[in-house]
Amino acid sequence: MQRIPLKHCPACGAEAFRAVSQKQLECEGCGFVYFQNVAAAAAAVIEAEGKVLLVERAKEPDLGMLDLPGGFVDPGETLEEALVRELEEEVGLQLTVEDCGEYLCSSVNEYPYKGVLYHSLDLFFLVRLERQPVIRPADDVGGYWWCEPGEISFERVAFPSAQDALRQFLVKNESSC
């Protein structure tokens, strides 16, 4: 798995990139410097009627594993705007930025995609709804389940960052009882 996928300098086209660090390449020909910085992602622990929404991944990475709905932040978006967009795209949930709930936690993640390993910082919100909404899964969602919090199968959850968020949710839920 490549950490930085570039072989040719985007400025001069030379095959003269050398790794300066884990996230930085420099062209020995023209001096162009490329940084592969951490990507931000937003996701939600959605709770309704005492249950948590988990979605099945319909695409790689981790096809068939469980996940929390969410995704990467696009350029020009706030974290909350990205969460609203991703929840609508993935599960058809229509929220506003004001509905995003409360910040739950953040966790680092590695996201392998088509031979490139991307590093992300995943930020999670807790969205509490009175009733379970109608879910309209997108093509990247293979299915969904409303799970009792104590019955979540952590070994089936795709990413350590999502596992961390679910554990934080369980701790928060226990302390509020």
mmCIF file with all atom_site columns, C-alpha atoms in Angstrom:
data_model
loop_
_atom_site.group_PDB
_atom_site.id
_atom_site.type_symbol
_atom_site.label_atom_id
_atom_site.label_alt_id
_atom_site.label_comp_id
_atom_site.label_asym_id
_atom_site.label_entity_id
_atom_site.label_seq_id
_atom_site.pdbx_PDB_ins_code
_atom_site.Cartn_x
_atom_site.Cartn_y
_atom_site.Cartn_z
_atom_site.occupancy
_atom_site.B_iso_or_equiv
_atom_site.pdbx_formal_charge
_atom_site.auth_seq_id
_atom_site.auth_comp_id
_atom_site.auth_asym_id
_atom_site.auth_atom_id
_atom_site.pdbx_PDB_model_num
ATOM 1   C CA . MET A 1 1   ? 0.000   0.000  0.000   1.00 0.00 ? 1   MET A CA 1
ATOM 2   C CA . GLN A 1 2   ? 1.510   3.313  -1.080  1.00 0.00 ? 2   GLN A CA 1
ATOM 3   C CA . ARG A 1 3   ? 1.431   6.159  1.379   1.00 0.00 ? 3   ARG A CA 1
ATOM 4   C CA . ILE A 1 4   ? 2.032   8.853  -1.236  1.00 0.00 ? 4   ILE A CA 1
ATOM 5   C CA . PRO A 1 5   ? 1.006   7.718  -4.724  1.00 0.00 ? 5   PRO A CA 1
ATOM 6   C CA . LEU A 1 6   ? 2.778   10.305 -6.895  1.00 0.00 ? 6   LEU A CA 1
ATOM 7   C CA . LYS A 1 7   ? 5.709   9.230  -9.076  1.00 0.00 ? 7   LYS A CA 1
ATOM 8   C CA . HIS A 1 8   ? 5.921   12.250 -11.367 1.00 0.00 ? 8   HIS A CA 1
ATOM 9   C CA . CYS A 1 9   ? 6.156   15.871 -10.293 1.00 0.00 ? 9   CYS A CA 1
ATOM 10  C CA . PRO A 1 10  ? 2.880   17.690 -11.052 1.00 0.00 ? 10  PRO A CA 1
ATOM 11  C CA . ALA A 1 11  ? 4.833   20.915 -11.704 1.00 0.00 ? 11  ALA A CA 1
ATOM 12  C CA . CYS A 1 12  ? 7.542   19.773 -14.152 1.00 0.00 ? 12  CYS A CA 1
ATOM 13  C CA . GLY A 1 13  ? 6.624   16.148 -14.943 1.00 0.00 ? 13  GLY A CA 1
ATOM 14  C CA . ALA A 1 14  ? 10.002  14.756 -13.896 1.00 0.00 ? 14  ALA A CA 1
ATOM 15  C CA . GLU A 1 15  ? 10.194  11.350 -12.235 1.00 0.00 ? 15  GLU A CA 1
ATOM 16  C CA . ALA A 1 16  ? 12.344  12.909 -9.553  1.00 0.00 ? 16  ALA A CA 1
ATOM 17  C CA . PHE A 1 17  ? 10.199  12.897 -6.426  1.00 0.00 ? 17  PHE A CA 1
ATOM 18  C CA . ARG A 1 18  ? 11.922  11.868 -3.226  1.00 0.00 ? 18  ARG A CA 1
ATOM 19  C CA . ALA A 1 19  ? 10.280  11.286 0.137   1.00 0.00 ? 19  ALA A CA 1
ATOM 20  C CA . VAL A 1 20  ? 11.209  13.950 2.665   1.00 0.00 ? 20  VAL A CA 1
ATOM 21  C CA . SER A 1 21  ? 8.873   12.549 5.342   1.00 0.00 ? 21  SER A CA 1
ATOM 22  C CA . GLN A 1 22  ? 5.853   10.279 5.672   1.00 0.00 ? 22  GLN A CA 1
ATOM 23  C CA . LYS A 1 23  ? 3.621   13.033 4.269   1.00 0.00 ? 23  LYS A CA 1
ATOM 24  C CA . GLN A 1 24  ? 5.972   15.101 2.105   1.00 0.00 ? 24  GLN A CA 1
ATOM 25  C CA . LEU A 1 25  ? 7.556   14.631 -1.332  1.00 0.00 ? 25  LEU A CA 1
ATOM 26  C CA . GLU A 1 26  ? 9.970   16.999 -3.036  1.00 0.00 ? 26  GLU A CA 1
ATOM 27  C CA . CYS A 1 27  ? 10.968  17.149 -6.698  1.00 0.00 ? 27  CYS A CA 1
ATOM 28  C CA . GLU A 1 28  ? 14.723  16.982 -7.132  1.00 0.00 ? 28  GLU A CA 1
ATOM 29  C CA . GLY A 1 29  ? 14.312  18.678 -10.532 1.00 0.00 ? 29  GLY A CA 1
ATOM 30  C CA . CYS A 1 30  ? 12.301  21.826 -9.854  1.00 0.00 ? 30  CYS A CA 1
ATOM 31  C CA . GLY A 1 31  ? 11.968  21.880 -6.045  1.00 0.00 ? 31  GLY A CA 1
ATOM 32  C CA . PHE A 1 32  ? 8.160   21.484 -6.012  1.00 0.00 ? 32  PHE A CA 1
ATOM 33  C CA . VAL A 1 33  ? 6.936   20.220 -2.637  1.00 0.00 ? 33  VAL A CA 1
ATOM 34  C CA . TYR A 1 34  ? 3.835   18.025 -2.251  1.00 0.00 ? 34  TYR A CA 1
ATOM 35  C CA . PHE A 1 35  ? 2.147   17.346 1.092   1.00 0.00 ? 35  PHE A CA 1
ATOM 36  C CA . GLN A 1 36  ? -0.350  14.553 1.715   1.00 0.00 ? 36  GLN A CA 1
ATOM 37  C CA . ASN A 1 37  ? -2.131  15.901 4.774   1.00 0.00 ? 37  ASN A CA 1
ATOM 38  C CA . VAL A 1 38  ? -4.736  14.226 6.918   1.00 0.00 ? 38  VAL A CA 1
ATOM 39  C CA . ALA A 1 39  ? -8.289  14.271 5.523   1.00 0.00 ? 39  ALA A CA 1
ATOM 40  C CA . ALA A 1 40  ? -11.209 15.216 7.771   1.00 0.00 ? 40  ALA A CA 1
ATOM 41  C CA . ALA A 1 41  ? -14.311 13.035 7.959   1.00 0.00 ? 41  ALA A CA 1
ATOM 42  C CA . ALA A 1 42  ? -17.618 13.492 9.790   1.00 0.00 ? 42  ALA A CA 1
ATOM 43  C CA . ALA A 1 43  ? -19.883 10.698 11.011  1.00 0.00 ? 43  ALA A CA 1
ATOM 44  C CA . ALA A 1 44  ? -22.792 10.262 13.381  1.00 0.00 ? 44  ALA A CA 1
ATOM 45  C CA . VAL A 1 45  ? -23.853 7.933  16.112  1.00 0.00 ? 45  VAL A CA 1
ATOM 46  C CA . ILE A 1 46  ? -27.597 8.180  15.529  1.00 0.00 ? 46  ILE A CA 1
ATOM 47  C CA . GLU A 1 47  ? -29.769 7.083  18.439  1.00 0.00 ? 47  GLU A CA 1
ATOM 48  C CA . ALA A 1 48  ? -33.533 6.727  18.237  1.00 0.00 ? 48  ALA A CA 1
ATOM 49  C CA . GLU A 1 49  ? -35.915 4.875  20.542  1.00 0.00 ? 49  GLU A CA 1
ATOM 50  C CA . GLY A 1 50  ? -32.944 3.532  22.513  1.00 0.00 ? 50  GLY A CA 1
ATOM 51  C CA . LYS A 1 51  ? -31.245 1.991  19.471  1.00 0.00 ? 51  LYS A CA 1
ATOM 52  C CA . VAL A 1 52  ? -28.225 2.949  17.349  1.00 0.00 ? 52  VAL A CA 1
ATOM 53  C CA . LEU A 1 53  ? -28.156 3.026  13.545  1.00 0.00 ? 53  LEU A CA 1
ATOM 54  C CA . LEU A 1 54  ? -25.420 0.943  11.911  1.00 0.00 ? 54  LEU A CA 1
ATOM 55  C CA . VAL A 1 55  ? -24.975 0.649  8.140   1.00 0.00 ? 55  VAL A CA 1
ATOM 56  C CA . GLU A 1 56  ? -23.374 -2.127 6.108   1.00 0.00 ? 56  GLU A CA 1
ATOM 57  C CA . ARG A 1 57  ? -20.599 -1.063 3.741   1.00 0.00 ? 57  ARG A CA 1
ATOM 58  C CA . ALA A 1 58  ? -21.513 -1.962 0.144   1.00 0.00 ? 58  ALA A CA 1
ATOM 59  C CA . LYS A 1 59  ? -18.097 -0.955 -1.221  1.00 0.00 ? 59  LYS A CA 1
ATOM 60  C CA . GLU A 1 60  ? -14.442 -1.351 -0.336  1.00 0.00 ? 60  GLU A CA 1
ATOM 61  C CA . PRO A 1 61  ? -12.715 -0.791 1.928   1.00 0.00 ? 61  PRO A CA 1
ATOM 62  C CA . ASP A 1 62  ? -14.243 -3.297 4.341   1.00 0.00 ? 62  ASP A CA 1
ATOM 63  C CA . LEU A 1 63  ? -17.100 -4.408 2.107   1.00 0.00 ? 63  LEU A CA 1
ATOM 64  C CA . GLY A 1 64  ? -19.810 -6.088 4.204   1.00 0.00 ? 64  GLY A CA 1
ATOM 65  C CA . MET A 1 65  ? -18.601 -4.672 7.515   1.00 0.00 ? 65  MET A CA 1
ATOM 66  C CA . LEU A 1 66  ? -20.664 -2.352 9.724   1.00 0.00 ? 66  LEU A CA 1
ATOM 67  C CA . ASP A 1 67  ? -20.050 1.364  9.948   1.00 0.00 ? 67  ASP A CA 1
ATOM 68  C CA . LEU A 1 68  ? -21.531 4.636  11.119  1.00 0.00 ? 68  LEU A CA 1
ATOM 69  C CA . PRO A 1 69  ? -23.056 6.890  8.450   1.00 0.00 ? 69  PRO A CA 1
ATOM 70  C CA . GLY A 1 70  ? -20.747 9.691  7.372   1.00 0.00 ? 70  GLY A CA 1
ATOM 71  C CA . GLY A 1 71  ? -17.899 10.532 5.048   1.00 0.00 ? 71  GLY A CA 1
ATOM 72  C CA . PHE A 1 72  ? -15.159 12.908 4.011   1.00 0.00 ? 72  PHE A CA 1
ATOM 73  C CA . VAL A 1 73  ? -15.414 16.687 4.296   1.00 0.00 ? 73  VAL A CA 1
ATOM 74  C CA . ASP A 1 74  ? -15.368 18.406 0.892   1.00 0.00 ? 74  ASP A CA 1
ATOM 75  C CA . PRO A 1 75  ? -13.364 21.588 0.236   1.00 0.00 ? 75  PRO A CA 1
ATOM 76  C CA . GLY A 1 76  ? -15.279 24.638 1.425   1.00 0.00 ? 76  GLY A CA 1
ATOM 77  C CA . GLU A 1 77  ? -17.511 22.677 3.846   1.00 0.00 ? 77  GLU A CA 1
ATOM 78  C CA . THR A 1 78  ? -17.675 22.911 7.588   1.00 0.00 ? 78  THR A CA 1
ATOM 79  C CA . LEU A 1 79  ? -17.707 19.683 9.549   1.00 0.00 ? 79  LEU A CA 1
ATOM 80  C CA . GLU A 1 80  ? -21.407 20.115 10.272  1.00 0.00 ? 80  GLU A CA 1
ATOM 81  C CA . GLU A 1 81  ? -22.253 20.837 6.621   1.00 0.00 ? 81  GLU A CA 1
ATOM 82  C CA . ALA A 1 82  ? -20.378 17.685 5.590   1.00 0.00 ? 82  ALA A CA 1
ATOM 83  C CA . LEU A 1 83  ? -22.287 15.642 8.167   1.00 0.00 ? 83  LEU A CA 1
ATOM 84  C CA . VAL A 1 84  ? -25.650 16.966 6.937   1.00 0.00 ? 84  VAL A CA 1
ATOM 85  C CA . ARG A 1 85  ? -24.693 16.205 3.311   1.00 0.00 ? 85  ARG A CA 1
ATOM 86  C CA . GLU A 1 86  ? -23.324 12.736 4.073   1.00 0.00 ? 86  GLU A CA 1
ATOM 87  C CA . LEU A 1 87  ? -26.351 11.698 6.147   1.00 0.00 ? 87  LEU A CA 1
ATOM 88  C CA . GLU A 1 88  ? -28.667 12.745 3.333   1.00 0.00 ? 88  GLU A CA 1
ATOM 89  C CA . GLU A 1 89  ? -26.531 11.021 0.675   1.00 0.00 ? 89  GLU A CA 1
ATOM 90  C CA . GLU A 1 90  ? -26.003 7.753  2.563   1.00 0.00 ? 90  GLU A CA 1
ATOM 91  C CA . VAL A 1 91  ? -29.266 7.153  4.411   1.00 0.00 ? 91  VAL A CA 1
ATOM 92  C CA . GLY A 1 92  ? -31.684 9.832  3.170   1.00 0.00 ? 92  GLY A CA 1
ATOM 93  C CA . LEU A 1 93  ? -31.809 11.590 6.541   1.00 0.00 ? 93  LEU A CA 1
ATOM 94  C CA . GLN A 1 94  ? -32.590 15.281 6.161   1.00 0.00 ? 94  GLN A CA 1
ATOM 95  C CA . LEU A 1 95  ? -31.135 17.374 8.949   1.00 0.00 ? 95  LEU A CA 1
ATOM 96  C CA . THR A 1 96  ? -29.969 20.943 9.274   1.00 0.00 ? 96  THR A CA 1
ATOM 97  C CA . VAL A 1 97  ? -26.661 22.058 10.750  1.00 0.00 ? 97  VAL A CA 1
ATOM 98  C CA . GLU A 1 98  ? -28.596 22.884 13.931  1.00 0.00 ? 98  GLU A CA 1
ATOM 99  C CA . ASP A 1 99  ? -29.785 19.244 14.102  1.00 0.00 ? 99  ASP A CA 1
ATOM 100 C CA . CYS A 1 100 ? -26.249 17.811 14.107  1.00 0.00 ? 100 CYS A CA 1
ATOM 101 C CA . GLY A 1 101 ? -26.420 17.061 17.795  1.00 0.00 ? 101 GLY A CA 1
ATOM 102 C CA . GLU A 1 102 ? -23.442 17.219 20.063  1.00 0.00 ? 102 GLU A CA 1
ATOM 103 C CA . TYR A 1 103 ? -19.795 16.548 19.407  1.00 0.00 ? 103 TYR A CA 1
ATOM 104 C CA . LEU A 1 104 ? -18.926 13.081 20.714  1.00 0.00 ? 104 LEU A CA 1
ATOM 105 C CA . CYS A 1 105 ? -15.228 12.447 19.965  1.00 0.00 ? 105 CYS A CA 1
ATOM 106 C CA . SER A 1 106 ? -12.507 12.244 17.347  1.00 0.00 ? 106 SER A CA 1
ATOM 107 C CA . SER A 1 107 ? -10.268 9.367  16.345  1.00 0.00 ? 107 SER A CA 1
ATOM 108 C CA . VAL A 1 108 ? -7.497  8.792  13.808  1.00 0.00 ? 108 VAL A CA 1
ATOM 109 C CA . ASN A 1 109 ? -8.089  6.360  10.976  1.00 0.00 ? 109 ASN A CA 1
ATOM 110 C CA . GLU A 1 110 ? -6.317  4.783  8.027   1.00 0.00 ? 110 GLU A CA 1
ATOM 111 C CA . TYR A 1 111 ? -8.451  4.446  4.897   1.00 0.00 ? 111 TYR A CA 1
ATOM 112 C CA . PRO A 1 112 ? -7.000  2.161  2.216   1.00 0.00 ? 112 PRO A CA 1
ATOM 113 C CA . TYR A 1 113 ? -8.516  2.958  -1.164  1.00 0.00 ? 113 TYR A CA 1
ATOM 114 C CA . LYS A 1 114 ? -7.398  1.639  -4.562  1.00 0.00 ? 114 LYS A CA 1
ATOM 115 C CA . GLY A 1 115 ? -3.824  0.991  -3.462  1.00 0.00 ? 115 GLY A CA 1
ATOM 116 C CA . VAL A 1 116 ? -3.328  4.257  -1.588  1.00 0.00 ? 116 VAL A CA 1
ATOM 117 C CA . LEU A 1 117 ? -3.386  4.564  2.202   1.00 0.00 ? 117 LEU A CA 1
ATOM 118 C CA . TYR A 1 118 ? -5.110  7.781  3.272   1.00 0.00 ? 118 TYR A CA 1
ATOM 119 C CA . HIS A 1 119 ? -4.873  9.096  6.812   1.00 0.00 ? 119 HIS A CA 1
ATOM 120 C CA . SER A 1 120 ? -7.982  10.712 8.230   1.00 0.00 ? 120 SER A CA 1
ATOM 121 C CA . LEU A 1 121 ? -9.199  12.380 11.366  1.00 0.00 ? 121 LEU A CA 1
ATOM 122 C CA . ASP A 1 122 ? -12.733 11.163 11.944  1.00 0.00 ? 122 ASP A CA 1
ATOM 123 C CA . LEU A 1 123 ? -14.975 13.424 14.020  1.00 0.00 ? 123 LEU A CA 1
ATOM 124 C CA . PHE A 1 124 ? -18.179 11.993 15.452  1.00 0.00 ? 124 PHE A CA 1
ATOM 125 C CA . PHE A 1 125 ? -21.417 13.616 16.521  1.00 0.00 ? 125 PHE A CA 1
ATOM 126 C CA . LEU A 1 126 ? -24.177 12.148 18.657  1.00 0.00 ? 126 LEU A CA 1
ATOM 127 C CA . VAL A 1 127 ? -27.549 12.719 17.003  1.00 0.00 ? 127 VAL A CA 1
ATOM 128 C CA . ARG A 1 128 ? -30.512 11.791 19.204  1.00 0.00 ? 128 ARG A CA 1
ATOM 129 C CA . LEU A 1 129 ? -33.879 11.469 17.459  1.00 0.00 ? 129 LEU A CA 1
ATOM 130 C CA . GLU A 1 130 ? -37.247 10.827 19.090  1.00 0.00 ? 130 GLU A CA 1
ATOM 131 C CA . ARG A 1 131 ? -38.288 8.255  16.475  1.00 0.00 ? 131 ARG A CA 1
ATOM 132 C CA . GLN A 1 132 ? -36.484 6.024  14.035  1.00 0.00 ? 132 GLN A CA 1
ATOM 133 C CA . PRO A 1 133 ? -36.631 7.842  10.695  1.00 0.00 ? 133 PRO A CA 1
ATOM 134 C CA . VAL A 1 134 ? -37.297 6.225  7.345   1.00 0.00 ? 134 VAL A CA 1
ATOM 135 C CA . ILE A 1 135 ? -33.911 5.147  6.009   1.00 0.00 ? 135 ILE A CA 1
ATOM 136 C CA . ARG A 1 136 ? -33.276 5.308  2.258   1.00 0.00 ? 136 ARG A CA 1
ATOM 137 C CA . PRO A 1 137 ? -29.894 3.634  1.719   1.00 0.00 ? 137 PRO A CA 1
ATOM 138 C CA . ALA A 1 138 ? -27.644 4.865  -1.090  1.00 0.00 ? 138 ALA A CA 1
ATOM 139 C CA . ASP A 1 139 ? -25.639 2.569  -3.363  1.00 0.00 ? 139 ASP A CA 1
ATOM 140 C CA . ASP A 1 140 ? -22.714 2.541  -0.928  1.00 0.00 ? 140 ASP A CA 1
ATOM 141 C CA . VAL A 1 141 ? -24.958 1.199  1.867   1.00 0.00 ? 141 VAL A CA 1
ATOM 142 C CA . GLY A 1 142 ? -25.721 -2.519 1.660   1.00 0.00 ? 142 GLY A CA 1
ATOM 143 C CA . GLY A 1 143 ? -28.206 -2.514 4.521   1.00 0.00 ? 143 GLY A CA 1
ATOM 144 C CA . TYR A 1 144 ? -28.891 -0.979 7.899   1.00 0.00 ? 144 TYR A CA 1
ATOM 145 C CA . TRP A 1 145 ? -29.834 -2.061 11.397  1.00 0.00 ? 145 TRP A CA 1
ATOM 146 C CA . TRP A 1 146 ? -31.129 -0.421 14.532  1.00 0.00 ? 146 TRP A CA 1
ATOM 147 C CA . CYS A 1 147 ? -29.122 -2.128 17.288  1.00 0.00 ? 147 CYS A CA 1
ATOM 148 C CA . GLU A 1 148 ? -29.454 -2.195 21.038  1.00 0.00 ? 148 GLU A CA 1
ATOM 149 C CA . PRO A 1 149 ? -26.304 -0.417 22.297  1.00 0.00 ? 149 PRO A CA 1
ATOM 150 C CA . GLY A 1 150 ? -25.238 -3.378 24.444  1.00 0.00 ? 150 GLY A CA 1
ATOM 151 C CA . GLU A 1 151 ? -25.540 -5.779 21.519  1.00 0.00 ? 151 GLU A CA 1
ATOM 152 C CA . ILE A 1 152 ? -23.185 -4.034 19.085  1.00 0.00 ? 152 ILE A CA 1
ATOM 153 C CA . SER A 1 153 ? -20.735 -6.547 17.602  1.00 0.00 ? 153 SER A CA 1
ATOM 154 C CA . PHE A 1 154 ? -17.504 -4.515 17.649  1.00 0.00 ? 154 PHE A CA 1
ATOM 155 C CA . GLU A 1 155 ? -15.566 -7.118 15.650  1.00 0.00 ? 155 GLU A CA 1
ATOM 156 C CA . ARG A 1 156 ? -17.989 -6.474 12.765  1.00 0.00 ? 156 ARG A CA 1
ATOM 157 C CA . VAL A 1 157 ? -17.456 -2.679 12.845  1.00 0.00 ? 157 VAL A CA 1
ATOM 158 C CA . ALA A 1 158 ? -15.176 -1.671 9.965   1.00 0.00 ? 158 ALA A CA 1
ATOM 159 C CA . PHE A 1 159 ? -12.839 0.952  11.370  1.00 0.00 ? 159 PHE A CA 1
ATOM 160 C CA . PRO A 1 160 ? -11.154 1.429  14.758  1.00 0.00 ? 160 PRO A CA 1
ATOM 161 C CA . SER A 1 161 ? -12.320 5.069  14.720  1.00 0.00 ? 161 SER A CA 1
ATOM 162 C CA . ALA A 1 162 ? -15.991 3.984  14.480  1.00 0.00 ? 162 ALA A CA 1
ATOM 163 C CA . GLN A 1 163 ? -15.388 1.442  17.234  1.00 0.00 ? 163 GLN A CA 1
ATOM 164 C CA . ASP A 1 164 ? -13.919 4.241  19.384  1.00 0.00 ? 164 ASP A CA 1
ATOM 165 C CA . ALA A 1 165 ? -16.978 6.435  18.770  1.00 0.00 ? 165 ALA A CA 1
ATOM 166 C CA . LEU A 1 166 ? -19.373 3.633  19.671  1.00 0.00 ? 166 LEU A CA 1
ATOM 167 C CA . ARG A 1 167 ? -17.436 2.944  22.882  1.00 0.00 ? 167 ARG A CA 1
ATOM 168 C CA . GLN A 1 168 ? -17.557 6.666  23.744  1.00 0.00 ? 168 GLN A CA 1
ATOM 169 C CA . PHE A 1 169 ? -21.301 6.581  23.125  1.00 0.00 ? 169 PHE A CA 1
ATOM 170 C CA . LEU A 1 170 ? -21.704 3.594  25.471  1.00 0.00 ? 170 LEU A CA 1
ATOM 171 C CA . VAL A 1 171 ? -19.739 5.348  28.221  1.00 0.00 ? 171 VAL A CA 1
ATOM 172 C CA . LYS A 1 172 ? -21.770 8.531  27.746  1.00 0.00 ? 172 LYS A CA 1
ATOM 173 C CA . ASN A 1 173 ? -25.022 6.562  27.827  1.00 0.00 ? 173 ASN A CA 1
ATOM 174 C CA . GLU A 1 174 ? -24.071 4.728  31.036  1.00 0.00 ? 174 GLU A CA 1
ATOM 175 C CA . SER A 1 175 ? -23.146 7.967  32.801  1.00 0.00 ? 175 SER A CA 1
ATOM 176 C CA . SER A 1 176 ? -26.446 9.615  31.860  1.00 0.00 ? 176 SER A CA 1
ATOM 177 C CA . CYS A 1 177 ? -28.631 6.833  33.314  1.00 0.00 ? 177 CYS A CA 1
#
